[in-house]
Amino acid sequence: MNVIRAVARGCGAYLPERIVSNDELAEKVDTTDQWIVERTGIRQRHIAAEGELTSDLAIAAAREALAMAGLEGNDIDALIVATSTPDLTFPATAAKVQAALGMNGGFAFDVQAVCSGFIFATSVANNFITSGQAKRALVIGAETFSRILDWEDRGTCVLFGDGAGALVLEAVEGDGTAADRGILTSHLHSDGRLHDLLYVDGGVSTTQTAGYVRMQGKEVFRHAVTNLANVVNEALDATGLKADDIAWVVPHQANKRILDGTARKLKIDPAKIIMTVDRHANTSAASVPLALCAAVADGRIKEGDLLLLEAMGAGFTWGSLLLRW
Ligand code: UT7
């Protein structure tokens, strides 16, 4: 049976120029390189320059993705930016990106699902494409988390970084089997009861400020491994594929121990996990597309490879996508 699939045409990444090492952070808060590496796997993070906005990061990543796809802004009819650190309360950061890319038609909007944002936004784009409402979609995960960190809270400020990643998807007819290229299945979840374990202590209608990240790390960690393992199994069950069929896992990069723990639980070879948390830290919605682009750029991900994308974040939100590259 012929079906429409959302097939990846290109991806792009952007990381701010400034790199901040663990040692540099240890000069400001009571921490050490050893603690950060042992507990998280993070060695450094990129931090946006003063005046460098989430939209600037998104535009740079989008331009690279469009170039790889051989397309221009006007070729895109759906643009979705996943971010929790928008330039302004409104309009959407996506609208600014749309104008900068010279995309004069179609529609653009933001999705806010924190660290799961890219999985949610890609899933939304997939629905537009498979329903015939869009032919080409540009999905971007972009964050300047450095702007919502309490730089005196060692429990959170060492964990995050800034960056953006982008993915161009295009409608292509497939056979309707798991051998098709494109997105094969997507699974989204949220549980608002866990809101207080990870949140920002400010907002438009509460404090009229942006607020700072607050997290009960240990609790988040515990839920992460269980939820991620479940949502990966859900994707495999939906397609009849096995863990062994996965060429690469492209996970949200929060903590190396979460990635290792999930891989163990799922009996997936750790060598198949794309790991950028050491260089990028946790870039929230940008982390999955940044990891994806890194592995495409260095030649690990090749056409036809089965990829498993997964993430979990505040809300709680979590989700997975199976995508044949
Ligand atoms: O992307 C969204 C999802 N977010 C996550 O997935 C994050 C999930 N959580 C984690 O990654 C981990 O829980 C953390 C890395 C945040 C913390 O690791 P942990 O092993 O759970 O440590 P802990 O919070 O239990 O803290 C252990 C100790 C505490 O000291 P005491 O009470 O044992 O004396 C902390 O005060 O480590 C202390 N600590 C630090 N020490 C040095 C906390 N942060 C630091 C730090 N440097 N930066």
PDB file of N, CA and C in Angstrom, residues 80-85 109-125 138-143 145 165 167 187-189 252-253 282-289 309-321:
ATOM      1  N   ILE A  80       8.652  24.846  11.974  1.00  0.00           N
ATOM      2  CA  ILE A  80       8.331  24.688  13.399  1.00  0.00           C
ATOM      3  C   ILE A  80       9.613  24.821  14.212  1.00  0.00           C
ATOM      4  N   VAL A  81       9.610  25.727  15.162  1.00  0.00           N
ATOM      5  CA  VAL A  81      10.762  25.872  16.061  1.00  0.00           C
ATOM      6  C   VAL A  81      10.368  25.327  17.433  1.00  0.00           C
ATOM      7  N   ALA A  82      11.147  24.383  17.919  1.00  0.00           N
ATOM      8  CA  ALA A  82      10.974  23.879  19.282  1.00  0.00           C
ATOM      9  C   ALA A  82      11.920  24.669  20.170  1.00  0.00           C
ATOM     10  N   THR A  83      11.360  25.393  21.119  1.00  0.00           N
ATOM     11  CA  THR A  83      12.204  26.158  22.047  1.00  0.00           C
ATOM     12  C   THR A  83      11.457  26.474  23.329  1.00  0.00           C
ATOM     13  N   SER A  84      12.201  26.564  24.423  1.00  0.00           N
ATOM     14  CA  SER A  84      11.650  27.056  25.695  1.00  0.00           C
ATOM     15  C   SER A  84      12.303  28.378  26.047  1.00  0.00           C
ATOM     16  N   THR A  85      13.173  28.850  25.161  1.00  0.00           N
ATOM     17  CA  THR A  85      13.882  30.105  25.403  1.00  0.00           C
ATOM     18  C   THR A  85      13.699  31.017  24.175  1.00  0.00           C
ATOM     19  N   PHE A 109       5.401  28.379  13.380  1.00  0.00           N
ATOM     20  CA  PHE A 109       4.991  28.525  14.787  1.00  0.00           C
ATOM     21  C   PHE A 109       5.972  27.784  15.688  1.00  0.00           C
ATOM     22  N   ASP A 110       5.894  28.069  16.995  1.00  0.00           N
ATOM     23  CA  ASP A 110       6.771  27.420  17.977  1.00  0.00           C
ATOM     24  C   ASP A 110       6.050  26.273  18.686  1.00  0.00           C
ATOM     25  N   VAL A 111       6.841  25.327  19.138  1.00  0.00           N
ATOM     26  CA  VAL A 111       6.340  24.237  19.978  1.00  0.00           C
ATOM     27  C   VAL A 111       7.156  24.264  21.261  1.00  0.00           C
ATOM     28  N   GLN A 112       6.495  24.102  22.392  1.00  0.00           N
ATOM     29  CA  GLN A 112       7.195  24.163  23.668  1.00  0.00           C
ATOM     30  C   GLN A 112       6.979  22.868  24.421  1.00  0.00           C
ATOM     31  N   ALA A 113       7.953  21.979  24.343  1.00  0.00           N
ATOM     32  CA  ALA A 113       7.890  20.744  25.128  1.00  0.00           C
ATOM     33  C   ALA A 113       9.250  20.514  25.789  1.00  0.00           C
ATOM     34  N   VAL A 114       9.946  21.611  26.039  1.00  0.00           N
ATOM     35  CA  VAL A 114      11.251  21.647  26.710  1.00  0.00           C
ATOM     36  C   VAL A 114      12.213  20.648  26.045  1.00  0.00           C
ATOM     37  N   CYS A 115      12.845  19.766  26.817  1.00  0.00           N
ATOM     38  CA  CYS A 115      13.889  18.917  26.216  1.00  0.00           C
ATOM     39  C   CYS A 115      13.326  17.919  25.195  1.00  0.00           C
ATOM     40  N   SER A 116      12.021  17.640  25.250  1.00  0.00           N
ATOM     41  CA  SER A 116      11.407  16.757  24.251  1.00  0.00           C
ATOM     42  C   SER A 116      10.923  17.554  23.038  1.00  0.00           C
ATOM     43  N   GLY A 117      11.178  18.844  23.016  1.00  0.00           N
ATOM     44  CA  GLY A 117      10.597  19.730  22.013  1.00  0.00           C
ATOM     45  C   GLY A 117      10.846  19.293  20.576  1.00  0.00           C
ATOM     46  N   PHE A 118      12.066  18.841  20.283  1.00  0.00           N
ATOM     47  CA  PHE A 118      12.356  18.470  18.893  1.00  0.00           C
ATOM     48  C   PHE A 118      11.566  17.219  18.480  1.00  0.00           C
ATOM     49  N   ILE A 119      11.404  16.285  19.393  1.00  0.00           N
ATOM     50  CA  ILE A 119      10.633  15.070  19.079  1.00  0.00           C
ATOM     51  C   ILE A 119       9.160  15.452  18.857  1.00  0.00           C
ATOM     52  N   PHE A 120       8.640  16.339  19.717  1.00  0.00           N
ATOM     53  CA  PHE A 120       7.248  16.778  19.555  1.00  0.00           C
ATOM     54  C   PHE A 120       7.078  17.548  18.236  1.00  0.00           C
ATOM     55  N   ALA A 121       7.988  18.467  17.948  1.00  0.00           N
ATOM     56  CA  ALA A 121       7.875  19.298  16.740  1.00  0.00           C
ATOM     57  C   ALA A 121       8.011  18.453  15.472  1.00  0.00           C
ATOM     58  N   THR A 122       8.903  17.480  15.500  1.00  0.00           N
ATOM     59  CA  THR A 122       9.092  16.616  14.327  1.00  0.00           C
ATOM     60  C   THR A 122       7.854  15.745  14.122  1.00  0.00           C
ATOM     61  N   SER A 123       7.272  15.315  15.222  1.00  0.00           N
ATOM     62  CA  SER A 123       6.058  14.518  15.150  1.00  0.00           C
ATOM     63  C   SER A 123       4.905  15.338  14.563  1.00  0.00           C
ATOM     64  N   VAL A 124       4.820  16.600  14.964  1.00  0.00           N
ATOM     65  CA  VAL A 124       3.794  17.503  14.419  1.00  0.00           C
ATOM     66  C   VAL A 124       4.035  17.690  12.916  1.00  0.00           C
ATOM     67  N   ALA A 125       5.284  17.929  12.546  1.00  0.00           N
ATOM     68  CA  ALA A 125       5.626  18.116  11.123  1.00  0.00           C
ATOM     69  C   ALA A 125       5.276  16.855  10.327  1.00  0.00           C
ATOM     70  N   LEU A 138      10.392  22.321   7.789  1.00  0.00           N
ATOM     71  CA  LEU A 138      11.693  22.592   8.418  1.00  0.00           C
ATOM     72  C   LEU A 138      11.451  22.608   9.927  1.00  0.00           C
ATOM     73  N   VAL A 139      12.103  21.676  10.623  1.00  0.00           N
ATOM     74  CA  VAL A 139      11.941  21.586  12.076  1.00  0.00           C
ATOM     75  C   VAL A 139      13.265  21.985  12.718  1.00  0.00           C
ATOM     76  N   ILE A 140      13.175  22.887  13.691  1.00  0.00           N
ATOM     77  CA  ILE A 140      14.389  23.402  14.332  1.00  0.00           C
ATOM     78  C   ILE A 140      14.241  23.277  15.849  1.00  0.00           C
ATOM     79  N   GLY A 141      15.289  22.819  16.497  1.00  0.00           N
ATOM     80  CA  GLY A 141      15.369  22.876  17.963  1.00  0.00           C
ATOM     81  C   GLY A 141      16.418  23.921  18.281  1.00  0.00           C
ATOM     82  N   ALA A 142      16.052  24.976  19.013  1.00  0.00           N
ATOM     83  CA  ALA A 142      17.002  26.067  19.266  1.00  0.00           C
ATOM     84  C   ALA A 142      16.822  26.591  20.686  1.00  0.00           C
ATOM     85  N   GLU A 143      17.935  26.768  21.377  1.00  0.00           N
ATOM     86  CA  GLU A 143      17.840  27.196  22.782  1.00  0.00           C
ATOM     87  C   GLU A 143      19.017  28.084  23.192  1.00  0.00           C
ATOM     88  N   PHE A 145      19.621  28.345  26.710  1.00  0.00           N
ATOM     89  CA  PHE A 145      19.314  28.006  28.111  1.00  0.00           C
ATOM     90  C   PHE A 145      20.186  28.787  29.091  1.00  0.00           C
ATOM     91  N   GLY A 165      19.755  22.968  16.182  1.00  0.00           N
ATOM     92  CA  GLY A 165      19.870  21.952  15.133  1.00  0.00           C
ATOM     93  C   GLY A 165      18.601  21.982  14.301  1.00  0.00           C
ATOM     94  N   LEU A 167      16.262  20.216  10.777  1.00  0.00           N
ATOM     95  CA  LEU A 167      16.014  19.053   9.918  1.00  0.00           C
ATOM     96  C   LEU A 167      14.965  19.424   8.869  1.00  0.00           C
ATOM     97  N   HIS A 187       5.860   8.535  18.896  1.00  0.00           N
ATOM     98  CA  HIS A 187       5.099   8.298  20.134  1.00  0.00           C
ATOM     99  C   HIS A 187       5.389   9.404  21.132  1.00  0.00           C
ATOM    100  N   LEU A 188       4.341  10.080  21.568  1.00  0.00           N
ATOM    101  CA  LEU A 188       4.500  11.210  22.488  1.00  0.00           C
ATOM    102  C   LEU A 188       3.739  10.952  23.787  1.00  0.00           C
ATOM    103  N   HIS A 189       4.330  11.453  24.876  1.00  0.00           N
ATOM    104  CA  HIS A 189       3.667  11.326  26.186  1.00  0.00           C
ATOM    105  C   HIS A 189       3.928  12.562  27.017  1.00  0.00           C
ATOM    106  N   HIS A 252      18.247  12.417  23.443  1.00  0.00           N
ATOM    107  CA  HIS A 252      18.438  13.701  24.125  1.00  0.00           C
ATOM    108  C   HIS A 252      19.664  13.568  25.023  1.00  0.00           C
ATOM    109  N   GLN A 253      20.486  14.600  25.024  1.00  0.00           N
ATOM    110  CA  GLN A 253      21.775  14.541  25.719  1.00  0.00           C
ATOM    111  C   GLN A 253      21.685  15.280  27.061  1.00  0.00           C
ATOM    112  N   ASN A 282      23.677  19.738  27.999  1.00  0.00           N
ATOM    113  CA  ASN A 282      22.249  19.590  27.682  1.00  0.00           C
ATOM    114  C   ASN A 282      21.766  20.878  27.007  1.00  0.00           C
ATOM    115  N   THR A 283      21.463  20.784  25.716  1.00  0.00           N
ATOM    116  CA  THR A 283      20.969  21.971  24.990  1.00  0.00           C
ATOM    117  C   THR A 283      19.456  21.883  24.792  1.00  0.00           C
ATOM    118  N   SER A 284      18.783  21.138  25.653  1.00  0.00           N
ATOM    119  CA  SER A 284      17.316  21.018  25.641  1.00  0.00           C
ATOM    120  C   SER A 284      16.819  20.630  24.243  1.00  0.00           C
ATOM    121  N   ALA A 285      15.915  21.411  23.656  1.00  0.00           N
ATOM    122  CA  ALA A 285      15.305  21.000  22.375  1.00  0.00           C
ATOM    123  C   ALA A 285      16.308  20.901  21.229  1.00  0.00           C
ATOM    124  N   ALA A 286      17.485  21.489  21.409  1.00  0.00           N
ATOM    125  CA  ALA A 286      18.485  21.442  20.326  1.00  0.00           C
ATOM    126  C   ALA A 286      19.324  20.177  20.368  1.00  0.00           C
ATOM    127  N   SER A 287      19.263  19.428  21.458  1.00  0.00           N
ATOM    128  CA  SER A 287      20.261  18.373  21.652  1.00  0.00           C
ATOM    129  C   SER A 287      20.112  17.209  20.669  1.00  0.00           C
ATOM    130  N   VAL A 288      18.880  16.804  20.369  1.00  0.00           N
ATOM    131  CA  VAL A 288      18.700  15.674  19.432  1.00  0.00           C
ATOM    132  C   VAL A 288      19.152  16.057  18.013  1.00  0.00           C
ATOM    133  N   PRO A 289      18.684  17.202  17.458  1.00  0.00           N
ATOM    134  CA  PRO A 289      19.163  17.525  16.102  1.00  0.00           C
ATOM    135  C   PRO A 289      20.660  17.832  16.047  1.00  0.00           C
ATOM    136  N   LEU A 309      15.189   8.157  17.585  1.00  0.00           N
ATOM    137  CA  LEU A 309      15.347   9.445  18.265  1.00  0.00           C
ATOM    138  C   LEU A 309      14.468   9.420  19.516  1.00  0.00           C
ATOM    139  N   GLU A 310      15.010   9.858  20.638  1.00  0.00           N
ATOM    140  CA  GLU A 310      14.191   9.884  21.861  1.00  0.00           C
ATOM    141  C   GLU A 310      14.611  11.027  22.772  1.00  0.00           C
ATOM    142  N   ALA A 311      13.659  11.474  23.587  1.00  0.00           N
ATOM    143  CA  ALA A 311      13.957  12.571  24.519  1.00  0.00           C
ATOM    144  C   ALA A 311      12.955  12.574  25.660  1.00  0.00           C
ATOM    145  N   MET A 312      13.384  13.231  26.729  1.00  0.00           N
ATOM    146  CA  MET A 312      12.474  13.418  27.869  1.00  0.00           C
ATOM    147  C   MET A 312      12.806  14.741  28.549  1.00  0.00           C
ATOM    148  N   GLY A 313      11.805  15.434  29.003  1.00  0.00           N
ATOM    149  CA  GLY A 313      12.067  16.733  29.624  1.00  0.00           C
ATOM    150  C   GLY A 313      10.949  17.173  30.539  1.00  0.00           C
ATOM    151  N   ALA A 314      11.015  18.445  30.910  1.00  0.00           N
ATOM    152  CA  ALA A 314      10.068  19.005  31.874  1.00  0.00           C
ATOM    153  C   ALA A 314       8.647  18.890  31.353  1.00  0.00           C
ATOM    154  N   GLY A 315       7.757  18.825  32.307  1.00  0.00           N
ATOM    155  CA  GLY A 315       6.320  18.673  31.987  1.00  0.00           C
ATOM    156  C   GLY A 315       5.654  17.695  32.943  1.00  0.00           C
ATOM    157  N   PHE A 316       6.148  16.426  32.990  1.00  0.00           N
ATOM    158  CA  PHE A 316       7.147  15.808  32.128  1.00  0.00           C
ATOM    159  C   PHE A 316       6.595  15.581  30.721  1.00  0.00           C
ATOM    160  N   THR A 317       7.514  15.562  29.766  1.00  0.00           N
ATOM    161  CA  THR A 317       7.182  15.165  28.404  1.00  0.00           C
ATOM    162  C   THR A 317       8.215  14.136  27.984  1.00  0.00           C
ATOM    163  N   TRP A 318       7.839  13.202  27.143  1.00  0.00           N
ATOM    164  CA  TRP A 318       8.816  12.285  26.572  1.00  0.00           C
ATOM    165  C   TRP A 318       8.272  11.699  25.276  1.00  0.00           C
ATOM    166  N   GLY A 319       9.182  11.236  24.427  1.00  0.00           N
ATOM    167  CA  GLY A 319       8.722  10.720  23.142  1.00  0.00           C
ATOM    168  C   GLY A 319       9.833  10.055  22.354  1.00  0.00           C
ATOM    169  N   SER A 320       9.429   9.341  21.305  1.00  0.00           N
ATOM    170  CA  SER A 320      10.399   8.653  20.443  1.00  0.00           C
ATOM    171  C   SER A 320       9.929   8.717  18.993  1.00  0.00           C
ATOM    172  N   LEU A 321      10.884   8.583  18.105  1.00  0.00           N
ATOM    173  CA  LEU A 321      10.617   8.542  16.656  1.00  0.00           C
ATOM    174  C   LEU A 321      11.509   7.486  16.046  1.00  0.00           C
TER     175      LEU A 321
END
